[in-house]
Coordinates of C-alpha atoms and ligand atoms in Angstrom, one line a residue:
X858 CA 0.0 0.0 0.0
X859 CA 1.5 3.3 -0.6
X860 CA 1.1 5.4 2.3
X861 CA 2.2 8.6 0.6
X862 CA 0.7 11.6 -0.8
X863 CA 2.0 13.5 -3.2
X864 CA 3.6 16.4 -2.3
X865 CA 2.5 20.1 -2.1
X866 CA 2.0 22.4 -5.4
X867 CA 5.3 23.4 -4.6
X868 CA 6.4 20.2 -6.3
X869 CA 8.4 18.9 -2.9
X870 CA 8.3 15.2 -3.0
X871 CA 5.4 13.3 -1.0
X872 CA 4.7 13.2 2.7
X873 CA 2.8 10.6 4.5
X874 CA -1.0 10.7 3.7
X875 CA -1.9 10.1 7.4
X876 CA -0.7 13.5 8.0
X877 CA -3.4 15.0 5.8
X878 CA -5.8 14.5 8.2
X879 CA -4.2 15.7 11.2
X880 CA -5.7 19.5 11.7
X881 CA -3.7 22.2 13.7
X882 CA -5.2 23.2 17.0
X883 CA -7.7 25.7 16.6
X884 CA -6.6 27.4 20.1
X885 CA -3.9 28.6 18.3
X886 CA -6.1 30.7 15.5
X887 CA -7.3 32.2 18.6
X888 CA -4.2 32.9 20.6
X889 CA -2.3 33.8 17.4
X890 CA -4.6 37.0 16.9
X891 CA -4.6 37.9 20.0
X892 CA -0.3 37.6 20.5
X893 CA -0.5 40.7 17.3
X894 CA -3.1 42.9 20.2
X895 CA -2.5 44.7 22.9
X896 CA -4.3 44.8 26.2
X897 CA -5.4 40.7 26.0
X898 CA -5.5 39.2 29.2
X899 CA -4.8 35.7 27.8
X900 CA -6.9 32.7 29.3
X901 CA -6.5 30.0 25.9
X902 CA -3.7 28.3 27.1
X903 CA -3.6 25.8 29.9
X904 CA -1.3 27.8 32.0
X905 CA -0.3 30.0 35.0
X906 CA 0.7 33.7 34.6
X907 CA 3.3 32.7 37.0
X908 CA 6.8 32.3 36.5
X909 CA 8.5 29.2 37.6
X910 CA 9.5 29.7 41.3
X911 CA 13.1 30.8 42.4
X912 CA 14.2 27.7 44.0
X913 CA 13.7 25.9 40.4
X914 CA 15.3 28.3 38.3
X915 CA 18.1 28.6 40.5
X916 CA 18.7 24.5 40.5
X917 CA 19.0 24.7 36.8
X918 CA 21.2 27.9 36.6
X919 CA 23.7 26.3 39.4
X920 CA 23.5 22.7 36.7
X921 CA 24.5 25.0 34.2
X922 CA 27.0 26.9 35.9
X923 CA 28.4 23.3 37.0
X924 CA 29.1 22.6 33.4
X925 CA 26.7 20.3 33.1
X926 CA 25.9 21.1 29.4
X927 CA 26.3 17.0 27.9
X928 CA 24.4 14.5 26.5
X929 CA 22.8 11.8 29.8
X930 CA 21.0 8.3 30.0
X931 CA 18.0 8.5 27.9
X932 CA 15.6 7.0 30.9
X933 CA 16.9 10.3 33.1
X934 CA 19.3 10.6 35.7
X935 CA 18.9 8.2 38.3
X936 CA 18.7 11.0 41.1
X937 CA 15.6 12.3 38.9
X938 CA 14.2 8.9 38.7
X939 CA 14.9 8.1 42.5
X940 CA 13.4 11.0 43.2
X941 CA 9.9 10.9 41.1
X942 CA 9.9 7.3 42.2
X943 CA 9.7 8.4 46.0
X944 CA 7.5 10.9 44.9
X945 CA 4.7 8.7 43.8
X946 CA 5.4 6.2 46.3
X947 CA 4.4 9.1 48.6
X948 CA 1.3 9.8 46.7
X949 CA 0.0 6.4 46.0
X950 CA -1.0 3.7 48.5
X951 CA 2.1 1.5 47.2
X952 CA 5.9 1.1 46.3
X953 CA 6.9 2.7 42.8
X954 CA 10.6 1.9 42.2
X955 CA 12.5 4.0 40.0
X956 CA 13.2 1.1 37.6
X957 CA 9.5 2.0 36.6
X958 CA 10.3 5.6 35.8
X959 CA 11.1 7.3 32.2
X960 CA 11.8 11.2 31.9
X961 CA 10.6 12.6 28.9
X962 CA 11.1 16.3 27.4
X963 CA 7.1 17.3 28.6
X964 CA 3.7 15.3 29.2
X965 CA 3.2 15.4 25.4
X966 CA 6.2 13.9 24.5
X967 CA 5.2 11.0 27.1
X968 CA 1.9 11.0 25.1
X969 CA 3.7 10.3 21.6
X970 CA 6.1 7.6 22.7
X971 CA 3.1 5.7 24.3
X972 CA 1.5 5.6 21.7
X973 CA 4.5 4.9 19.0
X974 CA 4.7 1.7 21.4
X975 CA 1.4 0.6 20.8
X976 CA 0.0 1.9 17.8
X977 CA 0.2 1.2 14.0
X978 CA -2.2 1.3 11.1
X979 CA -5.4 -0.5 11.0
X980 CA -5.7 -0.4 15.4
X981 CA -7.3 1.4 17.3
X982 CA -7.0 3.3 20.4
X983 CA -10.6 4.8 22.5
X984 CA -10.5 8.4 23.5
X985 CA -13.3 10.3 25.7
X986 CA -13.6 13.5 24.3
X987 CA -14.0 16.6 24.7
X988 CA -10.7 16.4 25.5
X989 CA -7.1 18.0 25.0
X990 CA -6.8 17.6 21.1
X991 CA -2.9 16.5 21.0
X992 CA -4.6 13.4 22.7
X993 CA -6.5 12.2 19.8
X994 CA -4.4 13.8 16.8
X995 CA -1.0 11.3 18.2
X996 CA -3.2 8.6 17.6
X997 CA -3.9 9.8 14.1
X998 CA -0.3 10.8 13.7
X999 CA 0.6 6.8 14.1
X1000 CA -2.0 6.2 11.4
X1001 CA -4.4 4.7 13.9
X1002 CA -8.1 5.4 14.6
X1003 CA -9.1 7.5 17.0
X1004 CA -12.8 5.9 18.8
X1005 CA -14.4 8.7 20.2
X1006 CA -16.6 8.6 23.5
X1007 CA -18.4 11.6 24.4
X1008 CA -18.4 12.2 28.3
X1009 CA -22.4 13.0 29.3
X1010 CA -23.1 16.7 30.2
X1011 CA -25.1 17.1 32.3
X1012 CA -26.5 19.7 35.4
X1013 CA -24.3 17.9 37.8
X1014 CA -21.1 17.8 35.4
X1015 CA -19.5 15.9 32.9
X1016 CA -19.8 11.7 33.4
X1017 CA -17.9 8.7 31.3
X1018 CA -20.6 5.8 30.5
X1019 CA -18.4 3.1 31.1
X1020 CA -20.4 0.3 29.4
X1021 CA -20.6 2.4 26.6
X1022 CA -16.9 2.7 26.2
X1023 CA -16.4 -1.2 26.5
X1024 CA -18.6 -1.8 23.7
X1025 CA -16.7 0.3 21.6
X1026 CA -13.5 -2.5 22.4
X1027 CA -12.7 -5.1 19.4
X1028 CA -9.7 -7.0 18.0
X1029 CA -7.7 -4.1 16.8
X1030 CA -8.5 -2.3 19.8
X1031 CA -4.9 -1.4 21.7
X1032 CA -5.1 1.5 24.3
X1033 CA -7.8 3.7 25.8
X1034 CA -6.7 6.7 27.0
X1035 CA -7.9 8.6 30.0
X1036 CA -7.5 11.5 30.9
X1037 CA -8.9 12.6 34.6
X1038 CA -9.0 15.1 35.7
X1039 CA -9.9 15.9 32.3
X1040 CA -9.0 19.0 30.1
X1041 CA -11.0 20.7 29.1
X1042 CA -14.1 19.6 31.4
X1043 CA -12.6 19.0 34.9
X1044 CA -14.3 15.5 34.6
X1045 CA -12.3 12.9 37.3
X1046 CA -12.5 9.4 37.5
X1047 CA -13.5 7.9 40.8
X1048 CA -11.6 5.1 42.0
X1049 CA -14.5 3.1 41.0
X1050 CA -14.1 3.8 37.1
X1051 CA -10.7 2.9 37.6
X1052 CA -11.1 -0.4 38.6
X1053 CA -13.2 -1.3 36.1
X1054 CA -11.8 -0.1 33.4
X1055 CA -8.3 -1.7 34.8
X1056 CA -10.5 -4.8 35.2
X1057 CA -11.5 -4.4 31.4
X1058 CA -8.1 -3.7 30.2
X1059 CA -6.6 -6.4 32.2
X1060 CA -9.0 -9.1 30.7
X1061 CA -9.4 -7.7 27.2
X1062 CA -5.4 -7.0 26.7
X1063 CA -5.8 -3.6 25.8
X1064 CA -3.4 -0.8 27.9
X1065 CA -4.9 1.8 29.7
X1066 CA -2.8 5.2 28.7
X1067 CA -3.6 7.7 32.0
X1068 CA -2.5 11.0 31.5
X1069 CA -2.8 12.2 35.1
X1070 CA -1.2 15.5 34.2
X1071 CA -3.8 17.7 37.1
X1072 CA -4.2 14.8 39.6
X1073 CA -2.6 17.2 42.1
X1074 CA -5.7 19.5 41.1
X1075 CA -8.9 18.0 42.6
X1076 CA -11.0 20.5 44.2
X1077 CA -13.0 17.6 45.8
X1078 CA -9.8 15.4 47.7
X1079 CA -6.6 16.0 48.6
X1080 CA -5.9 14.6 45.1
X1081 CA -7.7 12.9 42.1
X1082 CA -7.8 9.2 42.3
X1083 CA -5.1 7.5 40.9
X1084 CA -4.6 4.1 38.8
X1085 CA -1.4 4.0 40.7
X1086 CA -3.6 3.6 43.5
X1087 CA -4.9 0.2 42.9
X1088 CA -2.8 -0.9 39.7
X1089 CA 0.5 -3.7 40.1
X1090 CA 3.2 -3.1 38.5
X1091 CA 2.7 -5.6 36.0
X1092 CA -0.9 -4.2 35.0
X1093 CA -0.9 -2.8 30.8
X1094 CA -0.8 1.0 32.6
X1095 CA 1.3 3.3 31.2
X1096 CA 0.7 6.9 33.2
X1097 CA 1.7 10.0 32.2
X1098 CA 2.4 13.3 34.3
X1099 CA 4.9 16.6 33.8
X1100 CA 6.1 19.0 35.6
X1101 CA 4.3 21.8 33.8
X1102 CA 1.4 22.1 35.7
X1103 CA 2.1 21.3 39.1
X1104 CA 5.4 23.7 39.4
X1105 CA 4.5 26.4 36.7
X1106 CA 7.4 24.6 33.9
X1107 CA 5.6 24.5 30.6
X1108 CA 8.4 26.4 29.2
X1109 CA 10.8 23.6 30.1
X1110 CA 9.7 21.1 29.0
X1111 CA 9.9 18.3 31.6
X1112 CA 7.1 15.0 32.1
X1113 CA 8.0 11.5 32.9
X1114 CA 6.0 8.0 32.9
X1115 CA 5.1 5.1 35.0
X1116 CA 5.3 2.0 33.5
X1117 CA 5.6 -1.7 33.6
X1118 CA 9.5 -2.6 34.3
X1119 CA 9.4 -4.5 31.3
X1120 CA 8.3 -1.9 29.1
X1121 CA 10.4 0.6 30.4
X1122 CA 13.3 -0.5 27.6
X1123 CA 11.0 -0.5 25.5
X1124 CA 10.5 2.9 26.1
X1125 CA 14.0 4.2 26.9
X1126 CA 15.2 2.5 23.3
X1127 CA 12.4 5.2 21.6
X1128 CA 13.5 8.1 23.8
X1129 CA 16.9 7.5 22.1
X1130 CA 15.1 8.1 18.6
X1131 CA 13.1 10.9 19.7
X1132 CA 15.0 13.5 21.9
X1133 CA 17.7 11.2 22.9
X1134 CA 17.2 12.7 26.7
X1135 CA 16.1 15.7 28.9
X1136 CA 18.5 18.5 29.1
X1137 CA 20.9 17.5 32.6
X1138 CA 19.8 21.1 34.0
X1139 CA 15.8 20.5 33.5
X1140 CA 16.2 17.7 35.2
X1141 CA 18.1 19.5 38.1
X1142 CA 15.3 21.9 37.9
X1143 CA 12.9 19.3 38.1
X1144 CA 14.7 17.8 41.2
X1145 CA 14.1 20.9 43.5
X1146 CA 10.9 20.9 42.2
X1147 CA 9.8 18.1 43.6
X1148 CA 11.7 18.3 46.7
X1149 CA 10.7 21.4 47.8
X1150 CA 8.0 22.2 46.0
X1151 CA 5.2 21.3 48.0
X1152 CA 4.5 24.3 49.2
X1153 CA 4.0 26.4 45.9
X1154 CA 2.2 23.1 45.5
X1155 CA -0.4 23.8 47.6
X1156 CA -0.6 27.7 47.2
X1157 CA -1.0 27.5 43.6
X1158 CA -3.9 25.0 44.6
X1159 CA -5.4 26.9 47.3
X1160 CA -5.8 30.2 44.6
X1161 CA -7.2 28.3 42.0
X1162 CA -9.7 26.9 44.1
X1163 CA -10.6 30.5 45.3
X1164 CA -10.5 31.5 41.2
X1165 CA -12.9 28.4 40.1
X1166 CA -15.5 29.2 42.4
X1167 CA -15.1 33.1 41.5
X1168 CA -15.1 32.1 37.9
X1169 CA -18.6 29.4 38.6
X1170 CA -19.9 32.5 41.0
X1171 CA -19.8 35.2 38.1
X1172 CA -20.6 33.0 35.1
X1173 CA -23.2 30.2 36.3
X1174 CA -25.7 32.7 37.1
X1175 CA -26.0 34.4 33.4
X1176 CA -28.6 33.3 31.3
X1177 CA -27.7 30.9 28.9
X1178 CA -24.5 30.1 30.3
X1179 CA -24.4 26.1 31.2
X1180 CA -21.5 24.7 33.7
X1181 CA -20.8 22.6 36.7
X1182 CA -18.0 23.4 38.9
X1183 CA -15.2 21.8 37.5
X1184 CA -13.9 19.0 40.4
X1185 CA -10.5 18.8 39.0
X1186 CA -7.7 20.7 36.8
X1187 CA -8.0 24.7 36.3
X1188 CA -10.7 25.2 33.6
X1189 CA -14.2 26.5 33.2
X1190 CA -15.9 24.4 30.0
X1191 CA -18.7 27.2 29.5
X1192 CA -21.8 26.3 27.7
X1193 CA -23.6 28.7 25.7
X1194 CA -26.9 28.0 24.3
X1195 CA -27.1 28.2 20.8
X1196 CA -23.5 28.7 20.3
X1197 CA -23.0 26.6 16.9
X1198 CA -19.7 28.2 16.3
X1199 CA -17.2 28.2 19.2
X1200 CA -14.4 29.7 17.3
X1201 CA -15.9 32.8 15.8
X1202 CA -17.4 33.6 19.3
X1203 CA -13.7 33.3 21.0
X1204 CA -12.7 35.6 18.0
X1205 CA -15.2 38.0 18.7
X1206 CA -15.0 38.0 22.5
X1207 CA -11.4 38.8 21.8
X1208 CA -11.8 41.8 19.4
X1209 CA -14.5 43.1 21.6
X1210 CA -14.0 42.4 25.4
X1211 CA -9.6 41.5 24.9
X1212 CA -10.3 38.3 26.7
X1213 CA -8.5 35.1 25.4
X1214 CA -10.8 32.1 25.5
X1215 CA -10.3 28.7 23.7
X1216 CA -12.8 27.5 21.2
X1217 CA -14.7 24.2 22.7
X1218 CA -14.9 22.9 19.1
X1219 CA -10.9 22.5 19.7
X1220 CA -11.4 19.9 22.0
X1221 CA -13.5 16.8 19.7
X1222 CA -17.0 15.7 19.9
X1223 CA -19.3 17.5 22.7
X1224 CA -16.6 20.3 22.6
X1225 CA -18.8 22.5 20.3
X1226 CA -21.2 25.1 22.2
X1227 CA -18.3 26.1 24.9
X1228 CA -15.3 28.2 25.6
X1229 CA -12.6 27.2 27.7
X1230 CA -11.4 29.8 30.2
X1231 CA -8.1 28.7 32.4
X1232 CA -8.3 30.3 35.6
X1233 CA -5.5 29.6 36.3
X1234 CA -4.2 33.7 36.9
X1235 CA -3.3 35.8 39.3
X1236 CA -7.2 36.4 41.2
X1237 CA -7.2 40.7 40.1
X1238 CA -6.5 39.9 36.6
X1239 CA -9.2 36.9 36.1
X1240 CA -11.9 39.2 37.8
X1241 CA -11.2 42.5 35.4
X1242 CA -11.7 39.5 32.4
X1243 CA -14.3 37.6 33.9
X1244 CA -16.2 41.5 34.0
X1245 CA -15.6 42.1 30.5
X1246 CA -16.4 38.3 29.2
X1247 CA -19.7 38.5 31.6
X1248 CA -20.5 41.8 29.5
X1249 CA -20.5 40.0 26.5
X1250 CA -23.2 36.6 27.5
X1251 CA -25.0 38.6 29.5
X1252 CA -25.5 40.6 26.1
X1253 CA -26.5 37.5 24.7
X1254 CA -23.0 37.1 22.1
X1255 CA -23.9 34.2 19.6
Ligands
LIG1060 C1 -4.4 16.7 29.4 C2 -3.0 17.2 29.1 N1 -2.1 16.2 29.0 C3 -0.8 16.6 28.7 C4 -0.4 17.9 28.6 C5 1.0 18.2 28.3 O1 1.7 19.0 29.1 P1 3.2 19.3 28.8 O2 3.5 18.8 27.4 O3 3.4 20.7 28.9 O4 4.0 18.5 29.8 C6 -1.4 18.9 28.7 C7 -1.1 20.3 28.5 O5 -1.9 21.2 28.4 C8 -2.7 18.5 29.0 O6 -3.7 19.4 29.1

């Protein structure tokens, strides 16, 4: 089969015909109008306004100043591996050792080696949507096919129907992927979903990919629930977290998995043909991070709790505005009745009221009809916005 198309008008030779498919995100046609304005108070990406705390950037600039400028082991240093490892020991209920522990260059590169490991033409992977659209494009990337479960809306929030998700399950079927909390909707698994869907995986042979990126961010617990909660360490689990969320890093570009100890050479042999390894310095930076990080940890928490509820308080009221509290992560998913086109509404909110919104139609199936806000932002600046946005669905602006 020839998998190539032919290339551009420009008469450059072919490119793979999977990529034809594979749309950019539409939260950058947004963001990249509003990077040309001034006076935007940005909200489209999923983001603090914060920069990365001192004690970080000062463990990279004193790797840096060490020298250490070279080329390291492609699963991560073992002091960054020891240290996640006792990190999610801590966390979870059980022993992770740091023989189950690969450092990657962000969440999203975590994301695309998972699924380079189990994915090829003509399988299959299940992915609940709305959801973060890198999610669903990796698996069209591999040349898979993306089965899409919408999560329920409903008064009380977003739900998975788990049966419905089984049935979706056949022979080519390889991963499901789960995201909880969940971006864009706050949607969290209980521990309940968990075990049956590790029940289902564990029967069926299919891997569960968790990309537990927020599950420091429930607004309901002390953290989301966890498959490394009830998962052993031989279960088909791969989970995926980063240290852009939790210690304001998305400019460093620094995640890591857990996996099966078999699978982790699996895993370190792709990292070799990917990125090779994360910069020695990140992964000092990473290091403090973790060790003495819990703090910011919990202050970063504490605000956006205080911003969610401000965000629910201001918005939920208005009349034809839909949304639930979000339990997890730091985004409102705002419905707007009759909003058929998410995009040109973000466009106009931003020409007219400078706020920066994502479209929902970014985010898959169900996605349509919403705007993501992150609230994520220092507390003065998300009120002045959430004024301005208010301005414009209380004035009805589909
Ligand atoms: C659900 C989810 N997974 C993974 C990531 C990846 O984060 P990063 O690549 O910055 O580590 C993000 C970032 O927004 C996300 O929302």
């Amino acid at each position: 089969m020839n998998d190539y198309t032919p290339g551009p008008e420009s008469g450059l030779p072919p490119i793979r015909a999977t990529l034809e498919g594979i749309e950019s995100s539409r939260i950058r046609e947004v963001s990249d109008i509003g990077m040309t304005m001034e006076g935007v108070t940005p909200l489209w990406f999923g983001e603090s306004d914060m920069t990365t705390p001192d004690f970080v950037r000062e463990a990279a600039a004193a790797s840096i100043a060490k020298g250490e400028t070279f080329y390291s082991s492609n699963a991560g240093i073992p002091e960054l591996r020891r240290t996640l490892a006792k990190y999610e020991s801590g966390l979870r209920s059980r022993e992770i050792g740091p023989e189950r522990i690969v450092v990657t260059i962000s969440g999203m590169s975590a994301i695309m080696l998972a699924m380079e490991t189990f994915l090829e033409a003509g399988d299959n992977a299940i992915v609940h949507t709305p959801i973060w659209p890198n999610c669903i494009q990796t698996v069209r990337i591999m040349g898979a096919e993306a089965r899409l479960i919408k999560l329920d809306d409903g008064p009380e929030g977003w739900t998975l129907d788990l049966d419905k998700l089984f049935a979706m399950a056949d022979e080519r079927t390889r991963a499901i992927f789960i995201n909880s909390p969940n971006n864009p909707t706050g949607w969290t698994a209980s521990a309940e979903d968990q075990a049956r869907l590790l029940e289902f995986a564990r029967a069926r042979g299919i891997w569960i990919i968790a990309d537990e990126v927020y599950t420091r961010l429930s607004y309901e617990s002390e953290r989301a629930p966890s498959f490394l909660d009830i998962a052993k360490p031989d279960d088909p689990l791969v989970v995926v977290n980063s240290f852009s969320k939790n210690w304001c890093m998305t400019g460093w570009r620094l995640g890591w998995m857990v996996a099966p100890e078999p699978l982790v050479d699996t895993f370190t042999k792709l990292v070799e043909f990917n990125f090779s390894c994360a910069p020695v310095f990140v992964q000092r930076a990473g290091i403090a991070a973790v060790e003495q990080g819990e703090d910011f940890v919990a202050e970063t928490k504490a605000l956006y709790r205080r911003n969610r509820d401000m965000v629910y308080q201001r918005l939920a009221a208005i009349d034809g505005v839909r949304m639930a509290n979000p339990p997890g992560a730091f985004y409102a998913f705002i419905g707007v009745d009759g909003m058929a086109d998410s995009l040109a509404v973000a466009k106009r909110i931003l020409m007219e009221q400078k706020v920066g919104l994502a479209p929902g139609s970014a985010f898959g199936p169900g996605g349509e009809g919403h705007l993501r806000l992150c609230f994520a932002v220092q507390s003065d600046k998300l009120s002045a916005a959430l004024d301005r946005l208010a301005a414009s669905l209380e004035a009805g602006v589909v």
